Coordinates of C-alpha atoms in Angstrom, one line a residue:
M1 CA 0.0 0.0 0.0
K2 CA 1.4 3.4 -1.0
K3 CA 1.0 5.7 2.0
K4 CA 0.6 9.3 1.3
S5 CA -0.7 12.5 2.8
I6 CA -3.9 13.7 1.5
I7 CA -5.9 16.8 1.8
G8 CA -8.3 14.6 3.1
L9 CA -7.7 12.5 0.9
L10 CA -7.9 9.7 2.0
V11 CA -11.0 6.6 1.7
L12 CA -12.9 3.6 1.3
L13 CA -15.2 1.0 0.4
L14 CA -18.1 -0.6 -1.2
M15 CA -19.2 0.9 -4.5
V16 CA -22.9 1.8 -4.8
S17 CA -25.3 2.5 -7.5
A18 CA -25.6 6.0 -9.0
F19 CA -27.5 8.6 -7.2
V20 CA -28.3 11.7 -9.4
I21 CA -30.0 15.0 -9.0
G22 CA -33.3 15.6 -10.7
C23 CA -34.3 13.5 -13.6
T24 CA -32.5 10.5 -14.8
P25 CA -29.4 11.6 -16.7
K26 CA -29.3 11.0 -20.5
E27 CA -26.5 8.5 -19.9
S28 CA -29.0 5.9 -18.6
K29 CA -30.2 5.4 -22.1
L30 CA -26.9 4.1 -23.2
D31 CA -25.5 0.6 -22.9
S32 CA -21.9 0.8 -22.0
T33 CA -19.8 -2.1 -23.3
I34 CA -18.0 -2.1 -19.9
V35 CA -19.7 -3.0 -16.6
T36 CA -19.1 -0.2 -14.2
N37 CA -18.1 0.0 -10.5
G38 CA -15.0 -2.1 -10.7
I39 CA -16.6 -5.3 -12.0
N40 CA -14.4 -6.8 -14.7
K41 CA -15.8 -7.6 -18.1
P42 CA -14.6 -10.9 -19.6
K43 CA -10.9 -10.7 -20.3
V44 CA -9.7 -11.0 -23.8
K45 CA -6.4 -12.8 -24.5
S46 CA -3.5 -10.4 -25.0
S47 CA 0.1 -10.8 -25.9
E48 CA 2.5 -11.6 -23.0
E49 CA 5.0 -8.8 -23.8
P50 CA 4.0 -5.2 -23.1
T51 CA 2.9 -3.4 -26.3
G52 CA 1.4 -0.2 -27.4
E53 CA 1.1 3.3 -25.9
I54 CA -1.7 5.0 -23.9
K55 CA -1.8 8.8 -23.5
I56 CA -3.5 10.1 -20.4
G57 CA -4.9 13.6 -20.4
N58 CA -5.4 15.6 -17.2
V59 CA -6.5 19.2 -16.7
M60 CA -4.3 19.2 -13.6
E61 CA -0.8 20.1 -14.5
L62 CA 2.2 18.1 -13.5
T63 CA 4.9 20.0 -11.5
G64 CA 7.6 17.4 -11.4
D65 CA 7.4 17.1 -7.6
W66 CA 6.7 13.3 -7.6
T67 CA 6.7 12.3 -4.0
P68 CA 3.5 13.4 -2.0
Y69 CA 5.3 14.7 1.1
W70 CA 5.9 18.3 0.1
T71 CA 2.8 19.2 -1.9
N72 CA -0.3 17.3 -2.7
N73 CA -1.1 17.5 -6.5
S74 CA -3.3 14.7 -7.8
A75 CA -1.5 14.6 -11.2
N76 CA 1.9 14.2 -9.5
T77 CA 0.4 11.6 -7.3
D78 CA -0.7 9.6 -10.4
I79 CA 2.9 9.5 -11.5
Y80 CA 4.0 8.5 -8.0
N81 CA 1.6 5.6 -8.1
F82 CA 2.9 4.4 -11.5
I83 CA 6.5 4.3 -10.2
T84 CA 5.9 3.1 -6.6
G85 CA 5.0 -0.5 -5.7
M86 CA 6.2 -3.7 -4.1
D87 CA 4.1 -2.9 -1.1
T88 CA 4.0 -5.4 1.9
V89 CA 0.3 -4.6 2.2
S90 CA -1.9 -4.2 -0.9
M91 CA -5.5 -3.2 -1.5
T92 CA -7.9 -5.1 -3.7
P93 CA -10.3 -3.2 -6.0
D94 CA -13.0 -3.8 -3.4
G95 CA -11.1 -1.9 -0.7
I96 CA -9.9 -5.0 1.1
Y97 CA -6.3 -4.9 2.6
Q98 CA -4.2 -8.0 2.6
I99 CA -0.6 -9.1 2.8
N100 CA 1.1 -8.9 -0.6
E101 CA 2.4 -12.4 -1.1
T102 CA 4.2 -11.5 -4.3
I103 CA 6.6 -9.6 -2.0
V104 CA 6.2 -11.1 1.5
E105 CA 7.5 -14.6 2.1
K106 CA 6.3 -14.8 5.7
S107 CA 4.5 -12.5 8.2
D108 CA 3.9 -12.9 11.9
I109 CA 1.8 -10.9 14.4
K110 CA 2.6 -10.6 18.1
E111 CA 0.5 -8.9 20.9
N112 CA 3.0 -7.4 23.4
K113 CA 2.7 -7.1 27.2
D114 CA 2.6 -3.3 26.9
A115 CA -0.6 -3.7 24.7
S116 CA 1.3 -2.7 21.5
K117 CA 1.2 -5.1 18.5
T118 CA 4.2 -6.1 16.3
Y119 CA 4.0 -7.2 12.7
T120 CA 7.1 -9.0 11.4
F121 CA 7.7 -9.3 7.7
T122 CA 10.1 -11.6 5.8
I123 CA 10.5 -10.5 2.2
K124 CA 11.4 -12.7 -0.8
D125 CA 14.8 -12.9 -2.4
G126 CA 15.6 -11.3 -5.8
L127 CA 13.6 -8.0 -5.4
K128 CA 15.2 -5.1 -7.3
F129 CA 14.7 -1.4 -8.0
S130 CA 14.3 -0.3 -11.6
D131 CA 18.0 0.6 -11.7
G132 CA 18.9 -3.0 -10.9
S133 CA 20.1 -2.5 -7.3
D134 CA 18.9 -4.9 -4.6
V135 CA 15.8 -4.4 -2.4
T136 CA 16.3 -5.7 1.1
A137 CA 14.6 -5.3 4.4
K138 CA 16.6 -2.1 4.9
E139 CA 14.8 -0.4 2.0
Y140 CA 11.4 -1.1 3.6
V141 CA 12.7 0.3 6.9
T142 CA 14.1 3.3 5.1
T143 CA 10.6 4.3 3.9
V144 CA 9.2 4.4 7.4
M145 CA 12.3 6.1 8.9
L146 CA 12.9 8.7 6.1
W147 CA 9.3 9.9 5.9
S148 CA 8.9 10.0 9.7
S149 CA 12.1 11.8 10.5
K150 CA 12.8 15.3 11.9
T151 CA 15.4 15.7 9.2
I152 CA 12.9 15.4 6.4
Q153 CA 10.4 17.7 8.3
D154 CA 13.2 20.3 8.7
A155 CA 13.5 20.2 4.9
G156 CA 9.9 21.2 4.5
A157 CA 8.3 17.8 4.0
K158 CA 5.6 16.1 6.0
S159 CA 6.9 13.3 8.2
D160 CA 3.9 11.3 9.3
Y161 CA 4.5 7.9 7.7
G162 CA 5.0 6.1 11.0
Y163 CA 2.4 8.1 12.8
Y164 CA 0.8 5.0 14.5
L165 CA 4.0 3.2 15.4
K166 CA 5.6 3.0 18.8
G167 CA 8.2 5.7 19.4
Y168 CA 7.0 7.9 16.5
K169 CA 6.7 11.1 18.3
G170 CA 10.1 11.0 19.9
F171 CA 11.8 10.0 16.7
K172 CA 9.9 12.7 14.7
D173 CA 10.7 15.4 17.2
G174 CA 14.3 14.4 17.4
T175 CA 14.2 13.7 21.1
S176 CA 14.9 10.0 20.4
K177 CA 17.6 8.8 18.0
E178 CA 16.0 5.4 17.8
F179 CA 12.6 4.6 16.4
S180 CA 11.6 2.0 18.9
G181 CA 8.6 0.7 16.8
V182 CA 10.8 0.0 13.8
N183 CA 13.3 -2.9 13.8
L184 CA 15.7 -4.0 11.1
I185 CA 16.3 -7.7 12.0
S186 CA 18.2 -9.0 9.0
D187 CA 18.6 -8.4 5.2
K188 CA 15.2 -10.1 4.7
E189 CA 13.4 -9.4 7.9
F190 CA 12.0 -6.3 9.6
S191 CA 9.2 -5.5 12.1
L192 CA 6.8 -2.6 12.7
T193 CA 5.1 -2.1 16.1
I194 CA 1.8 -0.3 16.4
A195 CA 1.8 1.8 19.6
A196 CA -0.5 0.7 22.4
E197 CA -2.3 4.0 22.3
Y198 CA -3.6 3.1 18.8
I199 CA -4.7 -0.4 19.7
P200 CA -7.4 -1.0 18.7
Y201 CA -7.2 0.7 15.3
F202 CA -9.9 0.4 12.7
H203 CA -7.4 0.5 9.8
E204 CA -4.8 -1.7 11.5
L205 CA -3.2 -3.6 8.6
P206 CA -2.5 -0.5 6.4
A207 CA -0.8 1.1 9.5
V208 CA 2.1 -1.4 9.1
A209 CA 2.4 -1.2 5.3
S210 CA 5.7 -0.2 3.7
T211 CA 7.3 0.0 0.3
P212 CA 11.0 0.2 -0.6
T213 CA 13.0 3.5 -0.7
K214 CA 16.6 3.7 -1.8
L215 CA 18.4 5.7 0.9
S216 CA 21.4 6.5 -1.1
F217 CA 19.2 8.1 -3.8
W218 CA 17.8 10.6 -1.2
T219 CA 21.2 11.1 0.6
D220 CA 24.5 9.5 -0.4
E221 CA 26.4 6.3 0.2
T222 CA 27.6 7.5 3.6
V223 CA 24.3 7.5 5.4
E224 CA 23.4 4.3 7.2
I225 CA 20.5 2.7 9.1
K226 CA 21.5 0.6 12.0
D227 CA 19.6 -1.3 14.7
D228 CA 21.3 -2.3 18.0
G229 CA 18.1 -3.9 19.3
N230 CA 16.2 -0.9 20.7
G231 CA 15.0 0.4 17.3
A232 CA 16.4 1.5 14.0
Y233 CA 18.3 4.7 13.7
F234 CA 20.2 6.8 11.2
S235 CA 23.9 7.6 11.2
D236 CA 24.7 11.0 12.7
N237 CA 25.4 12.6 9.3
F238 CA 21.7 12.4 8.4
T239 CA 20.8 16.0 8.8
A240 CA 18.8 18.6 6.9
K241 CA 21.9 20.8 6.7
N242 CA 23.7 18.0 4.9
F243 CA 21.0 16.8 2.6
K244 CA 18.3 19.4 2.1
D245 CA 19.6 20.3 -1.3
R246 CA 19.8 16.7 -2.3
F247 CA 16.2 16.1 -1.1
N248 CA 15.0 18.9 -3.4
E249 CA 16.9 17.4 -6.3
A250 CA 15.7 13.9 -5.7
R251 CA 12.0 14.8 -5.4
N252 CA 12.2 16.2 -8.9
E253 CA 14.4 13.5 -10.4
V254 CA 13.3 11.8 -13.6
G255 CA 15.5 9.3 -15.4
N256 CA 17.5 8.2 -12.3
F257 CA 14.5 7.7 -10.0
P258 CA 14.8 4.2 -8.6
A259 CA 11.2 3.0 -9.3
T260 CA 9.5 0.1 -7.5
G261 CA 6.2 0.3 -9.4
A262 CA 5.1 -1.2 -12.7
Y263 CA 6.6 1.8 -14.6
K264 CA 9.7 4.0 -14.5
L265 CA 10.0 7.6 -15.5
K266 CA 11.7 8.0 -18.8
S267 CA 11.3 11.8 -19.3
Y268 CA 9.5 14.9 -18.2
D269 CA 9.1 18.0 -20.3
K270 CA 8.4 20.9 -18.0
S271 CA 7.5 23.3 -20.8
N272 CA 4.4 21.3 -21.8
R273 CA 3.9 19.3 -18.5
T274 CA 4.3 15.9 -20.1
A275 CA 5.8 12.8 -18.5
V276 CA 6.7 9.6 -20.3
L277 CA 6.8 6.3 -18.5
E278 CA 8.0 2.9 -19.6
V279 CA 7.7 -0.6 -18.2
N280 CA 9.9 -1.3 -15.2
E281 CA 11.4 -4.7 -16.2
N282 CA 12.2 -5.4 -12.5
F283 CA 8.6 -5.1 -11.3
P284 CA 7.7 -8.5 -9.8
G285 CA 3.9 -7.9 -10.2
D286 CA 1.2 -6.7 -7.9
Y287 CA -0.4 -8.9 -5.1
T288 CA -1.8 -11.2 -7.8
G289 CA 1.4 -11.3 -9.8
Q290 CA 0.0 -9.1 -12.5
K291 CA 2.5 -7.2 -14.6
P292 CA 1.9 -4.4 -17.1
K293 CA 0.7 -5.1 -20.6
I294 CA 1.0 -1.6 -21.9
K295 CA 4.6 -0.7 -22.9
T296 CA 4.5 3.1 -22.7
I297 CA 2.3 5.6 -20.7
V298 CA 2.3 9.3 -21.7
Y299 CA 0.8 11.7 -19.1
K300 CA 0.1 15.2 -20.4
K301 CA -1.6 18.4 -19.5
I302 CA -4.7 19.4 -21.4
T303 CA -7.2 22.2 -20.9
Q304 CA -10.8 21.6 -19.9
E305 CA -12.0 23.4 -23.1
N306 CA -10.1 21.1 -25.4
A307 CA -10.3 17.8 -23.4
L308 CA -12.9 16.0 -25.5
N309 CA -11.4 17.3 -28.7
E310 CA -8.0 15.9 -27.7
L311 CA -9.7 12.5 -27.2
L312 CA -11.5 12.7 -30.5
I313 CA -8.3 13.6 -32.6
G314 CA -6.1 11.1 -30.7
G315 CA -4.1 13.7 -28.8
V316 CA -5.0 11.6 -25.7
D317 CA -6.4 8.1 -25.3
I318 CA -8.1 8.4 -22.0
L319 CA -9.8 11.2 -19.9
H320 CA -9.8 10.1 -16.2
Q321 CA -12.5 11.2 -13.8
V322 CA -14.5 13.7 -15.9
T323 CA -16.8 15.7 -13.7
N324 CA -18.3 18.5 -15.8
G325 CA -21.8 17.8 -17.1
D326 CA -21.3 19.3 -20.5
D327 CA -18.1 17.2 -21.0
I328 CA -19.9 14.1 -19.8
T329 CA -22.7 14.6 -22.3
T330 CA -20.2 15.3 -25.1
G331 CA -18.3 12.2 -24.2
L332 CA -21.4 10.0 -24.2
D333 CA -22.1 11.3 -27.7
L334 CA -18.7 10.2 -28.8
V335 CA -19.3 6.8 -27.4
K336 CA -22.6 6.6 -29.4
K337 CA -20.8 7.4 -32.6
G338 CA -18.3 4.6 -32.1
G339 CA -14.6 4.3 -31.5
F340 CA -14.7 5.2 -27.8
D341 CA -15.9 3.6 -24.6
F342 CA -16.4 4.7 -21.0
V343 CA -16.8 3.5 -17.4
K344 CA -18.6 5.4 -14.6
Y345 CA -18.4 5.1 -10.8
P346 CA -19.4 7.1 -7.8
R347 CA -16.9 9.4 -6.2
S348 CA -15.4 8.9 -2.7
G349 CA -15.1 12.6 -2.2
Y350 CA -16.6 15.9 -3.0
G351 CA -16.0 19.3 -4.7
K352 CA -15.9 22.1 -2.3
V353 CA -15.2 25.6 -1.2
M354 CA -12.4 25.3 1.3
F355 CA -11.8 27.9 4.1
Q356 CA -8.7 28.7 6.1
T357 CA -10.0 29.6 9.5
D358 CA -7.2 31.1 11.5
F359 CA -7.3 34.7 10.1
G360 CA -9.5 37.3 8.5
P361 CA -13.3 37.1 8.1
T362 CA -13.3 33.3 7.6
K363 CA -12.1 32.9 11.1
D364 CA -15.7 33.4 12.2
V365 CA -17.8 30.3 11.8
E366 CA -20.8 32.6 11.2
V367 CA -19.1 34.0 8.1
R368 CA -18.5 30.5 6.8
Q369 CA -22.1 29.6 7.5
A370 CA -23.3 32.8 5.9
I371 CA -21.5 32.1 2.7
A372 CA -23.0 28.6 2.6
H373 CA -26.5 30.2 2.8
L374 CA -25.6 32.4 -0.2
I375 CA -25.0 29.6 -2.7
D376 CA -27.7 27.4 -4.0
R377 CA -25.8 24.1 -3.8
D378 CA -28.5 22.0 -5.6
D379 CA -28.5 24.5 -8.5
F380 CA -24.7 24.6 -8.5
A381 CA -24.4 20.8 -8.6
K382 CA -26.9 20.5 -11.4
S383 CA -25.3 23.2 -13.4
F384 CA -21.7 21.9 -13.0
T385 CA -22.3 18.1 -13.3
G386 CA -25.3 18.1 -15.6
G387 CA -27.2 16.1 -13.0
F388 CA -24.5 13.4 -12.5
A389 CA -24.1 14.2 -8.8
T390 CA -25.7 14.7 -5.4
V391 CA -25.2 17.4 -2.8
V392 CA -23.5 16.2 0.4
N393 CA -23.2 17.9 3.8
G394 CA -19.9 16.8 5.0
P395 CA -16.5 15.3 4.1
Y396 CA -17.7 12.1 2.4
G397 CA -18.8 10.9 -1.0
E398 CA -21.5 8.7 -2.5
S399 CA -19.3 5.6 -2.7
M400 CA -18.7 5.2 1.0
W401 CA -20.5 2.3 2.7
F402 CA -20.7 4.0 6.1
Y403 CA -22.3 7.1 4.5
Q404 CA -24.8 5.1 2.6
E405 CA -25.8 3.2 5.8
T406 CA -26.2 6.4 7.8
K407 CA -27.6 8.7 5.1
S408 CA -31.1 8.9 6.6
E409 CA -29.8 9.7 10.0
L410 CA -27.4 12.4 8.7
N411 CA -30.1 14.0 6.6
E412 CA -32.2 14.5 9.8
K413 CA -29.3 15.8 11.9
L414 CA -27.3 18.0 9.6
N415 CA -27.8 21.6 8.7
Q416 CA -28.6 21.7 5.0
Y417 CA -27.6 25.4 4.7
S418 CA -30.5 26.1 2.4
Y419 CA -30.4 29.4 0.5
S420 CA -31.4 32.3 2.7
L421 CA -30.3 35.9 2.5
E422 CA -32.0 36.7 5.8
E423 CA -30.2 33.9 7.6
A424 CA -26.9 35.0 6.2
K425 CA -27.5 38.6 7.5
N426 CA -28.5 37.3 10.9
L427 CA -25.3 35.2 11.2
L428 CA -23.1 38.2 10.2
I429 CA -24.8 40.4 12.8
K430 CA -24.4 37.7 15.4
A431 CA -20.6 37.6 14.7
G432 CA -20.2 41.3 15.1
W433 CA -20.1 42.5 11.5
I434 CA -22.2 45.5 12.4
L435 CA -20.1 48.5 11.5
D436 CA -19.2 50.5 8.4
K437 CA -15.7 51.6 7.4
N438 CA -15.9 54.6 9.7
G439 CA -16.8 52.5 12.7
N440 CA -20.4 53.6 12.7
E441 CA -23.5 51.5 12.6
Y442 CA -23.7 49.5 9.4
K443 CA -26.2 50.8 6.8
E444 CA -24.9 49.8 3.4
G445 CA -21.7 48.9 1.5
I446 CA -19.1 46.6 3.0
R447 CA -19.6 45.4 6.6
Y448 CA -16.8 45.9 9.1
K449 CA -15.9 44.4 12.4
R450 CA -13.8 45.7 15.2
E451 CA -11.1 43.3 16.4
K452 CA -9.9 43.1 20.0
N453 CA -7.0 45.3 19.2
G454 CA -9.4 48.0 18.0
K455 CA -8.6 47.6 14.3
L456 CA -11.5 47.6 11.8
I457 CA -11.4 44.8 9.3
P458 CA -13.7 44.6 6.2
L459 CA -15.9 41.7 5.2
I460 CA -13.8 40.9 2.1
I461 CA -13.0 37.3 1.3
E462 CA -9.8 36.7 -0.6
W463 CA -10.4 33.7 -2.9
A464 CA -7.6 31.8 -4.7
S465 CA -8.7 29.8 -7.7
P466 CA -6.9 27.7 -10.3
E467 CA -6.6 29.0 -13.9
Q468 CA -8.6 27.4 -16.7
N469 CA -11.0 25.8 -14.3
K470 CA -14.7 25.4 -15.1
F471 CA -15.5 24.8 -11.4
A472 CA -14.0 28.2 -10.6
D473 CA -15.8 29.8 -13.5
L474 CA -19.1 28.6 -12.4
L475 CA -18.4 29.5 -8.7
A476 CA -17.7 33.0 -9.8
V477 CA -21.1 33.3 -11.4
K478 CA -23.1 31.4 -8.7
L479 CA -21.4 32.9 -5.6
Q480 CA -18.9 35.8 -6.2
Q481 CA -21.2 37.6 -8.6
N482 CA -24.4 36.8 -6.8
K483 CA -26.1 40.1 -6.1
D484 CA -27.0 38.9 -2.6
I485 CA -23.3 38.8 -1.7
Q486 CA -23.3 42.6 -2.1
E487 CA -26.7 42.9 -0.5
V488 CA -25.4 41.2 2.6
G489 CA -22.4 43.5 2.9
M490 CA -19.7 41.1 1.7
E491 CA -17.2 41.1 -1.1
I492 CA -15.4 38.1 -2.6
K493 CA -12.2 38.9 -4.4
Q494 CA -10.9 36.3 -6.8
T495 CA -7.2 35.8 -7.7
V496 CA -6.6 33.3 -10.5
M497 CA -3.2 31.4 -10.5
S498 CA -1.6 28.1 -11.5
F499 CA -2.6 25.2 -9.3
D500 CA 1.0 24.8 -8.3
E501 CA 1.1 28.3 -6.9
L502 CA -2.3 27.8 -5.3
L503 CA -0.9 24.9 -3.3
L504 CA 2.0 26.9 -2.1
Y505 CA -0.4 29.5 -0.7
M506 CA -2.6 26.9 0.8
Y507 CA 0.3 25.0 2.5
R508 CA 1.9 28.3 3.4
D509 CA 5.2 27.0 2.0
G510 CA 7.6 29.8 2.6
S511 CA 10.6 27.7 1.5
V512 CA 9.9 28.6 -2.1
D513 CA 9.2 32.3 -1.5
K514 CA 8.5 34.0 1.8
K515 CA 5.3 35.5 0.4
Y516 CA 3.7 32.0 0.4
G517 CA 4.3 31.6 4.1
V518 CA 2.1 34.6 5.0
P519 CA -1.7 33.9 5.3
K520 CA -3.4 35.6 2.4
F521 CA -6.3 33.7 1.0
G522 CA -9.2 32.6 3.2
M523 CA -11.1 30.7 0.5
Y524 CA -10.1 28.2 -2.2
N525 CA -12.1 26.0 -4.6
L526 CA -10.8 22.5 -4.4
A527 CA -11.9 18.9 -4.1
S528 CA -11.1 16.1 -1.7
N529 CA -10.9 12.4 -2.6
Y530 CA -10.7 9.7 0.1
K531 CA -9.2 6.3 -0.2
P532 CA -10.1 3.3 2.0
I533 CA -8.3 4.6 5.1
Y534 CA -10.9 7.1 6.2
D535 CA -9.0 8.6 9.1
L536 CA -9.2 12.4 9.5
T537 CA -7.3 12.7 12.8
K538 CA -4.4 14.4 11.2
D539 CA -6.6 16.6 8.9
Y540 CA -8.1 18.2 12.0
T541 CA -5.2 17.9 14.4
T542 CA -4.8 20.5 17.2
D543 CA -1.1 19.7 17.5
C544 CA 0.6 23.1 16.8
E545 CA 3.7 21.5 15.2
M546 CA 1.6 19.3 12.9
V547 CA -0.6 22.3 11.9
K548 CA 2.6 24.2 11.1
A549 CA 3.9 21.3 9.1
G550 CA 0.8 21.4 6.9
Y551 CA -1.5 18.7 8.1
N552 CA -4.5 20.8 9.0
N553 CA -5.0 22.8 5.8
N554 CA -8.1 24.5 7.2
F555 CA -6.1 25.7 10.2
L556 CA -9.2 24.8 12.2
V557 CA -8.1 24.1 15.8
D558 CA -11.1 22.5 17.6
K559 CA -10.4 19.8 20.2
E560 CA -14.0 18.4 20.1
L561 CA -13.7 17.9 16.3
E562 CA -10.3 16.3 16.7
N563 CA -11.5 13.9 19.4
A564 CA -14.5 13.0 17.3
A565 CA -12.2 12.1 14.4
K566 CA -10.0 10.0 16.8
A567 CA -13.0 8.1 18.2
M568 CA -14.0 7.0 14.7
V569 CA -10.8 5.0 14.3
K570 CA -10.0 3.9 17.9
L571 CA -12.0 0.7 17.2
N572 CA -11.5 -2.9 16.4
P573 CA -11.7 -3.4 12.6
K574 CA -14.8 -5.6 13.2
D575 CA -16.7 -2.8 15.1
K576 CA -18.6 -1.5 12.1
E577 CA -21.7 -0.4 13.9
E578 CA -19.8 1.7 16.4
Y579 CA -17.7 3.1 13.5
K580 CA -20.9 4.3 11.8
A581 CA -22.2 5.8 15.0
N582 CA -18.9 7.7 15.6
F583 CA -18.9 8.8 11.9
V584 CA -22.3 10.5 12.5
K585 CA -21.0 12.3 15.6
F586 CA -17.9 13.5 13.7
I587 CA -19.9 14.7 10.7
T588 CA -22.4 16.5 12.9
K589 CA -19.7 18.5 14.6
W590 CA -17.9 19.1 11.3
N591 CA -21.2 20.3 9.7
E592 CA -21.6 22.9 12.5
L593 CA -18.0 24.2 12.2
L594 CA -18.1 24.1 8.4
P595 CA -14.4 24.2 7.4
D596 CA -15.5 23.5 3.9
I597 CA -18.8 24.1 1.9
P598 CA -19.4 20.7 0.1
L599 CA -20.9 21.4 -3.3
Y600 CA -21.3 18.1 -5.0
S601 CA -20.3 14.4 -4.9
N602 CA -20.4 13.2 -8.5
M603 CA -20.5 10.2 -10.7
Y604 CA -17.0 10.0 -12.3
H605 CA -16.8 9.2 -16.0
D606 CA -13.7 7.9 -17.7
F607 CA -13.8 8.1 -21.5
F608 CA -11.2 6.3 -23.6
N609 CA -10.2 5.1 -27.1
E610 CA -11.7 1.6 -27.7
K611 CA -8.2 0.3 -28.4
L612 CA -7.8 0.2 -24.6
K613 CA -9.1 -3.2 -23.4
N614 CA -10.0 -4.5 -20.0
Y615 CA -9.9 -1.1 -18.4
N616 CA -12.0 -1.3 -15.2
A617 CA -11.7 1.7 -12.9
N618 CA -13.4 2.6 -9.6
D619 CA -12.7 5.4 -7.1
L620 CA -10.9 3.1 -4.7
I621 CA -8.0 2.4 -7.0
S622 CA -5.6 4.7 -8.9
I623 CA -5.5 4.9 -12.6
S624 CA -2.2 3.1 -12.5
D625 CA -3.9 0.1 -10.8
A626 CA -6.6 0.1 -13.5
L627 CA -4.2 0.3 -16.4
L628 CA -2.1 -2.5 -14.9
Y629 CA -4.8 -5.0 -15.9
A630 CA -5.5 -3.3 -19.2
Y631 CA -3.9 -3.7 -22.6
V632 CA -3.8 -2.1 -26.1
E633 CA -5.4 -3.8 -29.1
E634 CA -4.5 -1.9 -32.2
K635 CA -6.8 -2.2 -35.3

C-alpha cells in the first residue's frame, strides 16, 4: 500500500449504484460495453509482452514534484503511483487490505505485554529497483524512517509515515535517536510495532504497510541505518543541513528515479507538462502477480476546453474522472458514434469551497455559514455536473459504505444550509459584523468588524482559484457575482493562479518564497478524494507543530472535532456499527463548524479510445492500478 498524505484524501469502500440530481441523466439510455463499478468484463487474450502506448490527459498540470510529502497535487500523485509499488500490504479493487504475497515470504503478528502489536515481515529474495540495485529489508525500513524523520520535516516535507508506530513522536521530534517501533532484523526481515495508544485501530493492517525506498538516492552512500536492538536509527550525518539540497533534487528526479512500481520515469518535459513512463522490467507484479501489458504511458496536461477534442483527434487516449456535465454529455455522444468507450463510478469525495479559518473574516464560523447560505448548492451541482451528482453535507462521498448506511440519520441531523439571504444577514450580525468603514452602525456597502486590538477589518473574502477551471468559472457566477453577496455587505475577491502556486499559498510553504508563508487567502475552490483509510485525525489535528507542518489545511483548531475524528478509528476493525455511530457524531460537529462548503459528490466518467481493453476503474483504486490490468489492441 502506498502511504501518502492527502488533503483529506484519503477513503474507502463498497461501490454503490448511481444517485443523481433531478431527472435520470441522459446516460442511462446508453448501454456501456463495460460494466461499471469495478466489476471486470470478460478478459480478452492479450500478448505476453507489453505493447502499445496510452496517452492520459489531465487538466491538472504536473509540476515534477513526484513524492507526495511536500505538496499534494493529484497529477503528481498519479505519476508517483505508477513508479511506486512492491508494497508489503496491498488493497484489492473492493477496498480490502491484505498481505502482498508477491513480496512477502512470511509474516507474523505478536501482541505485546505493553498492549502494542508487532508485525514482522520476511521479504522474498531477488527483489530489485528499476536501476537493478537490490531491495532488502533495509529499503522497507528506510521508507518508514525517512518519511517519519525530523530531518525530512526540517527540509519542509511532511513526516507522518510512521504516525501510528511505537516511538514515532520522539523520533519525529528528534528527542529520540532510535525509532523503537521499527526494527531491522536482517537483510530479509523487519518489524513494525503499532503503539499501544492506537490499539485497537480500525485500519490496523495499512498502518504497518511499507514500500521500498533507496536511501542513497535521497542522501548519499555514507548514510546508514542501524539497529542495536532498541529500534532502528540513522547515522549521525543524516541532517537537513547536509541533505536538504539533495532532497530537493531527488524529489524532482526523472531518469534516475529508482522505481519500484510497474513503470519507471523516462522523461519529463516541464514546458508542456508531459511525462513519459516505460515498463519497469524489474517489477515483480502486484499482489496477484499481474505485470503491465502496456509498454508506454504518456501523461500530459490538457485544458478543460479542449479535453474531449483531444480525445477525438487522438491527442490523448483516456480522460480520467471527468466531472463537468457538458463534458460528460459530449463524451457520451462520442461513445454513441463509435470508436470510444467509458466507465462510470461514484466518487469517494466531493468538490468544495475550502476555508482557512485562523485569520480574516473566515475565522468566524458565522461568516463561513453565511457564505453557505448564499450559494444554492442544488443548483450549482446540477449546473456543473449536468445532474450526474448529489449534494452532500460533510467530508464524504457517495461511494462510502458508512455514508450510505447512515444517510437517513445524517439528513435528519445535519444543517442543509438552504439558500437564505435573511439567515446570512443574521449570522453576520451575530458575529459582530455590524459596522461601516468609519466604525459607525452598518447601513450599506461593505460590513466591518472591530477586532480586539481596535482595528476595523472589512468583510472581504480573498479567494484563490486555479486557472482554466470550469468549477471556478461557475463558482464566480453562482457565488462571487451573486447580487446577494453585495446585498449582505460582503465582497469576494478572486485571484486566479496556477494550481502549483495555489498549493504553495494553501500549504503556506515559505521555503519557495516568503510570500507564500504569509496567510493571504481565506477561501479556495478544491476537491477532496478519500481512499479506503478514512482517518481524519491528522486533517483536524490540534497539535501546533503538525498544523505548522501542513497537516490541517483548514487551520481549524477544535479539540472536540479532533476527538470525534479519533473516536472513529479507535476501534477494532470488526466494530462497524460503532464506527458508523462515531462517523455520524464526527460529521455532525464538522457540519456545524463548516471548514468547507461541500458542493457536490459526483459520478465520475472515464472516456477512452476503444483500443484500450479490460480497463476497469473505480474510485478506490488509482489509474495506475486500473491500467495494470488493461492492454492495447491496435486495429
